Amino acid sequence: MGYRIAVAGATTDVGREILNILAEREFPADEVAALGPRRSLGTEISFGDDTLKSRDIESFDFGGYDIALFAMDADDARKYAHLATDQGCVVIDASSAFRMDPAVPLIVPEVNPAVIEGYRERMIIASPDAATAELVVALKPLHDRARIRRVVASTYQSVMSAGKKGMDELWNQTKGMYVPGQEVEPSVFPRQMAFNVIPQVGDFMEDGNSRAEWQIKAEIKKILDPSIRVSVTCVRVPVFVGDAESVNVEFEDFLDEDEARDILRESPGLLVIDKNEDGGYVTPVESAGDFATFVSRIRQDATVENGLNLWIVCDSLRKGSALNLVQIAELLGRDHLQKG
């Protein structure tokens, strides 16, 4: 007997990708329901060789469903999660709604699978921000070997996390640069996004950090180790899908760059592409459509006692968001629900 799965927010980019990955990985589901707001009722969505029609989440009966994968914004996740959990369905949520709740496990399966034990308290499991997910996958094996003291990360984030409106704004602004009369003023982003970079992802907080910067720091501490000191600068770049990060790591113990490469090559979810030659690294374009987190430009940092520099890239729609939810569902099913 397989699982009964609901995908909430199935008409979003992340929701559609969740359905694609469930089909690709042959998740043992007897039934999959596509859910969304009432305005999306009846919208057709592909699921492998089948086509699903979106159903109204407000009137949906979660009774008898095992897992609900939520690809909605934080406000909607808070509004609708209880509809599932009150009926015994476990929610795995992609938004920021529950990540910092101490009663909710925040999970990247390659990094901290054991904490999934705590899901029973609220019947909710949270998935981190896409930029956090790719970062901790690379940091975890290095932390196990040499203990990380400090991380300084600059993220180069695509417009995907701003949703369809953000992607449309980049597309239309880019066209408008070449077609007189079709210029597009910024509305989703605070400055022009086409042919530009913007040192802001999320609203600013009182201490000068953006919400995204605070979020990544808090999530690294919750997932990996609360003692790690973290500094983050988040930058939005004119890329549709795929995030990159330039990361400087200071360790308690010395870690040679060659040993670091070997460790990362043997670690789950990672691919090391690191050649000291033109093009001997991965960029967001090459990561598109791939499940892996890629690590390149691994080298010593001589400005600190035990330092390394890394370049990390992943498809933010896949590993950063949809794949991580499906991997959590696989972990939950294998170790706890044990169906299929």
Coordinates of N, CA and C in Angstrom, one line a residue, residues 91-252:
V91 N 2.4 17.8 7.4 CA 2.7 18.9 6.5 C 4.3 19.1 6.4
I92 N 4.7 19.1 5.1 CA 6.1 19.5 4.9 C 6.1 20.8 4.1
D93 N 6.6 21.8 4.7 CA 6.4 23.2 4.2 C 7.6 23.9 3.7
A94 N 7.5 24.5 2.5 CA 8.6 25.1 1.8 C 8.8 26.6 2.2
S95 N 7.8 27.2 2.9 CA 7.8 28.6 3.2 C 8.6 28.9 4.5
S96 N 8.7 30.2 4.9 CA 9.3 30.6 6.1 C 8.4 30.5 7.3
A97 N 7.2 30.0 7.1 CA 6.2 30.2 8.2 C 6.6 29.5 9.5
F98 N 7.2 28.3 9.4 CA 7.4 27.5 10.6 C 8.9 27.2 10.9
R99 N 9.8 27.8 10.1 CA 11.2 27.4 10.2 C 11.8 27.7 11.5
M100 N 11.5 28.8 12.2 CA 12.1 29.1 13.4 C 11.3 28.7 14.6
D101 N 10.2 28.0 14.4 CA 9.4 27.4 15.5 C 10.3 26.3 16.2
P102 N 10.6 26.4 17.4 CA 11.4 25.4 18.1 C 10.8 24.0 18.1
A103 N 9.5 23.9 17.9 CA 8.8 22.6 17.9 C 8.7 22.0 16.6
V104 N 9.2 22.7 15.5 CA 9.2 22.2 14.2 C 10.6 21.9 13.7
P105 N 10.8 20.6 13.3 CA 12.1 20.3 12.7 C 12.4 21.0 11.4
L106 N 13.6 21.6 11.2 CA 14.0 22.2 10.0 C 15.1 21.3 9.4
I107 N 14.8 20.8 8.2 CA 15.5 19.6 7.7 C 16.1 19.8 6.3
V108 N 17.3 19.4 6.2 CA 18.0 19.1 4.9 C 18.4 17.6 5.0
P109 N 17.8 16.7 4.3 CA 18.1 15.3 4.6 C 19.5 14.8 4.6
E110 N 20.3 15.4 3.8 CA 21.8 15.1 3.8 C 22.5 15.5 5.0
V111 N 21.9 16.5 5.7 CA 22.6 17.1 6.8 C 22.1 16.7 8.2
N112 N 20.8 16.8 8.5 CA 20.3 16.5 9.8 C 19.1 15.6 9.8
P113 N 19.1 14.5 9.2 CA 17.9 13.6 9.1 C 17.4 13.2 10.5
A114 N 18.2 13.1 11.5 CA 17.8 12.5 12.8 C 16.7 13.4 13.4
V115 N 16.7 14.7 13.2 CA 15.8 15.6 13.9 C 14.4 15.4 13.4
I116 N 14.2 14.7 12.4 CA 12.8 14.4 11.9 C 11.9 13.8 13.0
E117 N 12.6 13.1 13.9 CA 11.9 12.5 15.0 C 10.9 13.5 15.7
G118 N 11.2 14.8 15.7 CA 10.4 15.7 16.4 C 9.1 16.2 15.6
Y119 N 8.8 15.6 14.5 CA 7.7 16.1 13.7 C 6.4 15.8 14.4
R120 N 6.3 14.8 15.3 CA 5.0 14.5 15.9 C 4.4 15.6 16.8
E121 N 5.3 16.5 17.3 CA 4.7 17.5 18.2 C 3.7 18.4 17.5
R122 N 4.0 18.8 16.3 CA 3.1 19.7 15.6 C 2.7 19.1 14.3
M123 N 3.2 18.0 13.9 CA 2.9 17.3 12.6 C 3.3 18.2 11.4
I124 N 4.3 19.0 11.7 CA 4.8 19.9 10.6 C 6.4 19.7 10.5
I125 N 6.9 19.7 9.3 CA 8.3 19.7 9.1 C 8.6 20.9 8.1
A126 N 9.6 21.7 8.4 CA 10.0 22.8 7.6 C 11.2 22.5 6.7
S127 N 11.2 23.1 5.6 CA 12.3 23.1 4.7 C 13.0 24.5 4.6
P128 N 14.3 24.6 4.6 CA 14.9 25.9 4.7 C 14.8 26.7 3.4
D129 N 15.3 27.9 3.5 CA 15.5 28.8 2.3 C 16.4 28.0 1.3
A130 N 16.2 28.2 0.0 CA 17.0 27.6 -1.0 C 18.5 27.9 -0.8
A131 N 18.8 29.1 -0.5 CA 20.2 29.5 -0.3 C 20.8 28.8 0.9
T132 N 20.0 28.6 1.9 CA 20.5 27.8 3.1 C 20.8 26.4 2.7
A133 N 19.8 25.8 2.0 CA 19.9 24.3 1.7 C 21.2 24.0 1.0
E134 N 21.5 24.7 -0.1 CA 22.7 24.4 -0.8 C 24.0 24.6 0.1
L135 N 23.9 25.7 0.9 CA 25.1 26.0 1.7 C 25.4 24.9 2.8
V136 N 24.3 24.5 3.5 CA 24.6 23.5 4.6 C 25.0 22.1 4.0
V137 N 24.5 21.8 2.8 CA 24.9 20.5 2.2 C 26.4 20.5 2.0
A138 N 27.0 21.6 1.6 CA 28.4 21.6 1.4 C 29.2 21.8 2.8
L139 N 28.6 22.5 3.7 CA 29.3 22.8 4.9 C 29.3 21.6 5.9
K140 N 28.3 20.8 5.9 CA 28.2 19.8 6.9 C 29.4 18.8 6.9
P141 N 29.8 18.2 5.8 CA 30.9 17.3 5.9 C 32.2 18.0 6.3
L142 N 32.4 19.2 6.0 CA 33.6 20.0 6.4 C 33.5 20.3 7.9
H143 N 32.4 20.6 8.4 CA 32.2 20.8 9.8 C 32.5 19.6 10.6
D144 N 32.1 18.4 10.1 CA 32.3 17.2 10.8 C 33.8 16.9 10.9
R145 N 34.6 17.3 9.9 CA 36.0 17.1 9.9 C 36.8 18.1 10.7
A146 N 36.5 19.4 10.6 CA 37.4 20.4 11.1 C 36.7 21.4 12.0
R147 N 35.4 21.3 12.2 CA 34.6 22.2 13.1 C 34.7 23.7 12.6
I148 N 33.6 24.2 12.1 CA 33.5 25.5 11.6 C 33.4 26.6 12.7
R149 N 34.2 27.6 12.6 CA 34.1 28.7 13.6 C 33.2 29.8 13.0
R150 N 33.5 30.1 11.7 CA 32.9 31.3 11.1 C 32.6 31.1 9.6
V151 N 31.5 31.6 9.1 CA 31.2 31.6 7.7 C 30.8 33.0 7.2
V152 N 31.4 33.4 6.1 CA 31.1 34.6 5.5 C 30.6 34.3 4.1
A153 N 29.3 34.5 3.8 CA 28.8 34.1 2.5 C 28.1 35.3 1.8
S154 N 28.4 35.3 0.5 CA 27.7 36.3 -0.4 C 26.9 35.4 -1.4
T155 N 25.6 35.6 -1.4 CA 24.7 34.8 -2.2 C 24.4 35.6 -3.5
Y156 N 24.3 34.9 -4.6 CA 23.9 35.6 -5.9 C 22.6 34.8 -6.3
Q157 N 21.5 35.4 -5.9 CA 20.2 34.7 -6.0 C 19.4 35.1 -7.2
S158 N 18.8 34.1 -7.9 CA 18.0 34.3 -9.0 C 16.7 34.9 -8.7
V159 N 15.9 35.3 -9.7 CA 14.6 35.9 -9.4 C 13.5 34.9 -9.2
M160 N 13.9 33.6 -9.3 CA 12.8 32.6 -9.1 C 12.1 32.7 -7.7
S161 N 12.9 33.0 -6.7 CA 12.2 33.1 -5.4 C 11.2 34.3 -5.3
A162 N 11.3 35.2 -6.2 CA 10.3 36.3 -6.2 C 9.0 35.9 -7.0
G163 N 9.0 34.6 -7.4 CA 7.8 34.1 -8.1 C 7.6 34.5 -9.5
K164 N 6.5 34.2 -10.1 CA 6.2 34.5 -11.5 C 6.3 36.0 -11.8
K165 N 5.9 36.8 -10.9 CA 5.9 38.3 -11.1 C 7.4 38.8 -11.3
G166 N 8.3 38.2 -10.4 CA 9.7 38.6 -10.5 C 10.3 38.1 -11.8
M167 N 10.0 36.9 -12.2 CA 10.5 36.4 -13.4 C 10.0 37.2 -14.6
D168 N 8.7 37.5 -14.6 CA 8.2 38.3 -15.7 C 8.8 39.7 -15.8
E169 N 9.1 40.3 -14.6 CA 9.7 41.6 -14.6 C 11.1 41.6 -15.2
L170 N 11.9 40.6 -14.9 CA 13.2 40.5 -15.5 C 13.1 40.3 -17.0
W171 N 12.2 39.4 -17.4 CA 12.0 39.1 -18.9 C 11.5 40.4 -19.6
N172 N 10.5 41.1 -19.1 CA 10.0 42.2 -19.8 C 11.0 43.4 -19.7
Q173 N 11.7 43.6 -18.6 CA 12.7 44.7 -18.6 C 13.8 44.4 -19.6
T174 N 14.2 43.1 -19.7 CA 15.3 42.8 -20.7 C 14.8 43.1 -22.1
K175 N 13.6 42.7 -22.4 CA 13.1 43.1 -23.8 C 13.0 44.6 -24.0
G176 N 12.5 45.3 -22.9 CA 12.3 46.7 -23.0 C 13.6 47.5 -23.2
M177 N 14.8 46.9 -22.9 CA 16.0 47.6 -23.1 C 16.3 47.7 -24.6
Y178 N 15.7 46.9 -25.4 CA 16.0 46.9 -26.8 C 14.9 47.4 -27.7
V179 N 13.7 47.5 -27.1 CA 12.5 47.9 -27.9 C 12.0 49.2 -27.4
P180 N 12.2 50.3 -28.1 CA 11.7 51.6 -27.6 C 10.2 51.6 -27.4
G181 N 9.8 52.2 -26.3 CA 8.4 52.2 -25.9 C 7.9 51.1 -25.1
Q182 N 8.8 50.0 -24.9 CA 8.4 48.9 -24.1 C 9.2 48.8 -22.8
E183 N 9.8 49.9 -22.4 CA 10.5 50.0 -21.2 C 9.6 49.6 -20.0
V184 N 10.2 48.9 -19.0 CA 9.4 48.5 -17.8 C 10.1 49.1 -16.5
E185 N 9.3 49.8 -15.8 CA 9.9 50.4 -14.5 C 9.8 49.3 -13.4
P186 N 10.7 49.3 -12.4 CA 10.7 48.3 -11.4 C 9.4 48.4 -10.6
S187 N 8.8 47.2 -10.3 CA 7.7 47.2 -9.4 C 7.9 46.0 -8.4
V188 N 8.4 44.9 -8.8 CA 8.6 43.8 -7.9 C 9.9 44.0 -7.2
F189 N 10.9 44.5 -7.8 CA 12.2 44.7 -7.2 C 12.5 46.2 -7.0
P190 N 13.3 46.6 -6.0 CA 13.5 48.0 -5.7 C 14.3 48.8 -6.7
R191 N 15.0 48.1 -7.6 CA 15.8 48.8 -8.6 C 15.6 47.9 -9.9
Q192 N 16.1 48.5 -11.0 CA 16.0 47.7 -12.3 C 16.8 46.4 -12.1
M193 N 16.1 45.3 -12.6 CA 16.7 44.0 -12.4 C 17.5 43.6 -13.7
A194 N 17.0 44.0 -14.8 CA 17.7 43.6 -16.1 C 19.1 44.2 -16.1
F195 N 20.1 43.4 -16.4 CA 21.5 43.9 -16.6 C 22.0 44.6 -15.3
N196 N 21.6 44.1 -14.2 CA 21.9 44.8 -12.9 C 22.0 43.7 -11.8
V197 N 22.6 44.1 -10.7 CA 22.6 43.3 -9.5 C 22.1 44.2 -8.4
I198 N 21.3 43.6 -7.5 CA 20.7 44.4 -6.4 C 21.1 43.8 -5.0
P199 N 21.7 44.6 -4.2 CA 22.2 44.1 -2.9 C 21.1 44.0 -1.8
Q200 N 20.0 43.5 -2.2 CA 18.9 43.4 -1.3 C 18.0 42.2 -1.7
V201 N 17.7 41.3 -0.8 CA 16.7 40.2 -0.9 C 15.9 40.2 0.3
G202 N 14.7 40.7 0.2 CA 13.8 40.8 1.4 C 13.9 42.2 2.0
D203 N 13.0 42.5 2.9 CA 12.9 43.8 3.5 C 14.1 44.0 4.5
F204 N 14.4 45.2 4.7 CA 15.5 45.5 5.7 C 15.0 45.5 7.1
M205 N 15.9 45.0 8.0 CA 15.5 45.0 9.5 C 16.2 46.1 10.2
E206 N 16.0 46.3 11.5 CA 16.5 47.4 12.2 C 18.1 47.4 12.3
D207 N 18.7 46.2 12.3 CA 20.1 46.1 12.4 C 20.8 46.3 11.1
G208 N 20.1 46.5 10.0 CA 20.7 46.7 8.7 C 20.8 45.5 7.8
N209 N 20.5 44.3 8.4 CA 20.5 43.1 7.6 C 19.1 43.0 6.9
S210 N 19.1 42.4 5.7 CA 17.8 42.1 5.1 C 17.2 40.9 5.8
R211 N 15.9 40.7 5.5 CA 15.2 39.5 6.1 C 15.9 38.2 5.6
A212 N 16.3 38.2 4.3 CA 16.9 37.0 3.8 C 18.2 36.7 4.5
E213 N 19.0 37.7 4.7 CA 20.3 37.5 5.4 C 20.1 37.0 6.8
W214 N 19.2 37.6 7.5 CA 18.9 37.1 8.9 C 18.4 35.7 8.8
Q215 N 17.6 35.4 7.9 CA 17.0 34.0 7.8 C 18.1 33.0 7.5
I216 N 19.0 33.2 6.6 CA 20.1 32.2 6.3 C 20.9 32.0 7.6
K217 N 21.3 33.1 8.3 CA 22.1 32.9 9.5 C 21.3 32.1 10.5
A218 N 20.1 32.4 10.8 CA 19.3 31.7 11.8 C 19.1 30.2 11.4
E219 N 18.9 30.0 10.1 CA 18.7 28.6 9.7 C 20.0 27.8 9.7
I220 N 21.1 28.3 9.4 CA 22.4 27.6 9.5 C 22.6 27.2 11.0
K221 N 22.3 28.1 11.9 CA 22.5 27.8 13.3 C 21.6 26.7 13.8
K222 N 20.3 26.7 13.3 CA 19.4 25.7 13.7 C 19.7 24.4 13.1
I223 N 20.1 24.4 11.9 CA 20.4 23.1 11.2 C 21.7 22.5 11.5
L224 N 22.7 23.3 11.6 CA 24.1 22.8 11.6 C 24.7 22.9 13.0
D225 N 24.8 24.1 13.6 CA 25.4 24.3 14.9 C 25.2 25.8 15.3
P226 N 24.6 26.0 16.5 CA 24.3 27.3 17.0 C 25.5 28.1 17.3
S227 N 26.7 27.5 17.4 CA 27.9 28.2 17.8 C 28.6 28.8 16.6
I228 N 28.2 28.5 15.4 CA 28.9 29.0 14.2 C 28.5 30.5 14.1
R229 N 29.5 31.3 13.9 CA 29.3 32.7 13.6 C 29.1 32.9 12.1
V230 N 28.1 33.6 11.7 CA 27.7 33.7 10.3 C 27.5 35.2 9.9
S231 N 28.0 35.5 8.7 CA 27.8 36.8 8.1 C 27.4 36.6 6.7
V232 N 26.3 37.2 6.3 CA 25.7 36.9 4.9 C 25.3 38.3 4.3
T233 N 25.7 38.3 3.0 CA 25.2 39.4 2.1 C 24.4 38.8 1.0
C234 N 23.2 39.1 0.8 CA 22.3 38.5 -0.3 C 22.2 39.5 -1.4
V235 N 22.5 39.0 -2.6 CA 22.4 39.9 -3.8 C 21.5 39.2 -4.8
R236 N 20.6 40.0 -5.4 CA 19.7 39.5 -6.4 C 20.4 39.7 -7.8
V237 N 20.4 38.7 -8.6 CA 21.1 38.8 -9.9 C 20.1 38.5 -11.1
P238 N 20.4 39.0 -12.3 CA 19.4 38.8 -13.4 C 19.5 37.4 -14.0
V239 N 19.2 36.4 -13.2 CA 19.2 35.0 -13.6 C 17.8 34.4 -13.2
F240 N 17.2 33.6 -14.1 CA 15.9 33.1 -13.9 C 15.8 32.0 -12.8
V241 N 16.7 31.0 -12.9 CA 16.7 29.9 -12.0 C 18.2 29.5 -11.7
G242 N 18.5 29.3 -10.4 CA 19.8 28.9 -10.0 C 20.5 29.9 -9.1
D243 N 20.9 29.5 -8.0 CA 21.6 30.4 -7.0 C 23.1 30.0 -6.9
A244 N 23.9 31.0 -6.7 CA 25.3 30.8 -6.5 C 25.7 31.5 -5.2
E245 N 26.8 31.0 -4.6 CA 27.3 31.5 -3.3 C 28.8 31.5 -3.3
S246 N 29.4 32.6 -2.9 CA 30.8 32.7 -2.7 C 31.0 32.7 -1.2
V247 N 31.7 31.6 -0.7 CA 31.7 31.3 0.7 C 33.1 31.2 1.3
N248 N 33.4 31.9 2.4 CA 34.6 31.9 3.1 C 34.4 31.2 4.4
V249 N 35.1 30.1 4.7 CA 34.9 29.4 5.9 C 36.2 29.3 6.8
E250 N 36.0 29.6 8.1 CA 37.2 29.6 9.0 C 36.9 28.4 10.0
F251 N 37.9 27.5 10.1 CA 37.8 26.3 10.9 C 38.6 26.4 12.2
E252 N 38.2 25.5 13.1 CA 39.0 25.3 14.3 C 40.3 24.6 14.0

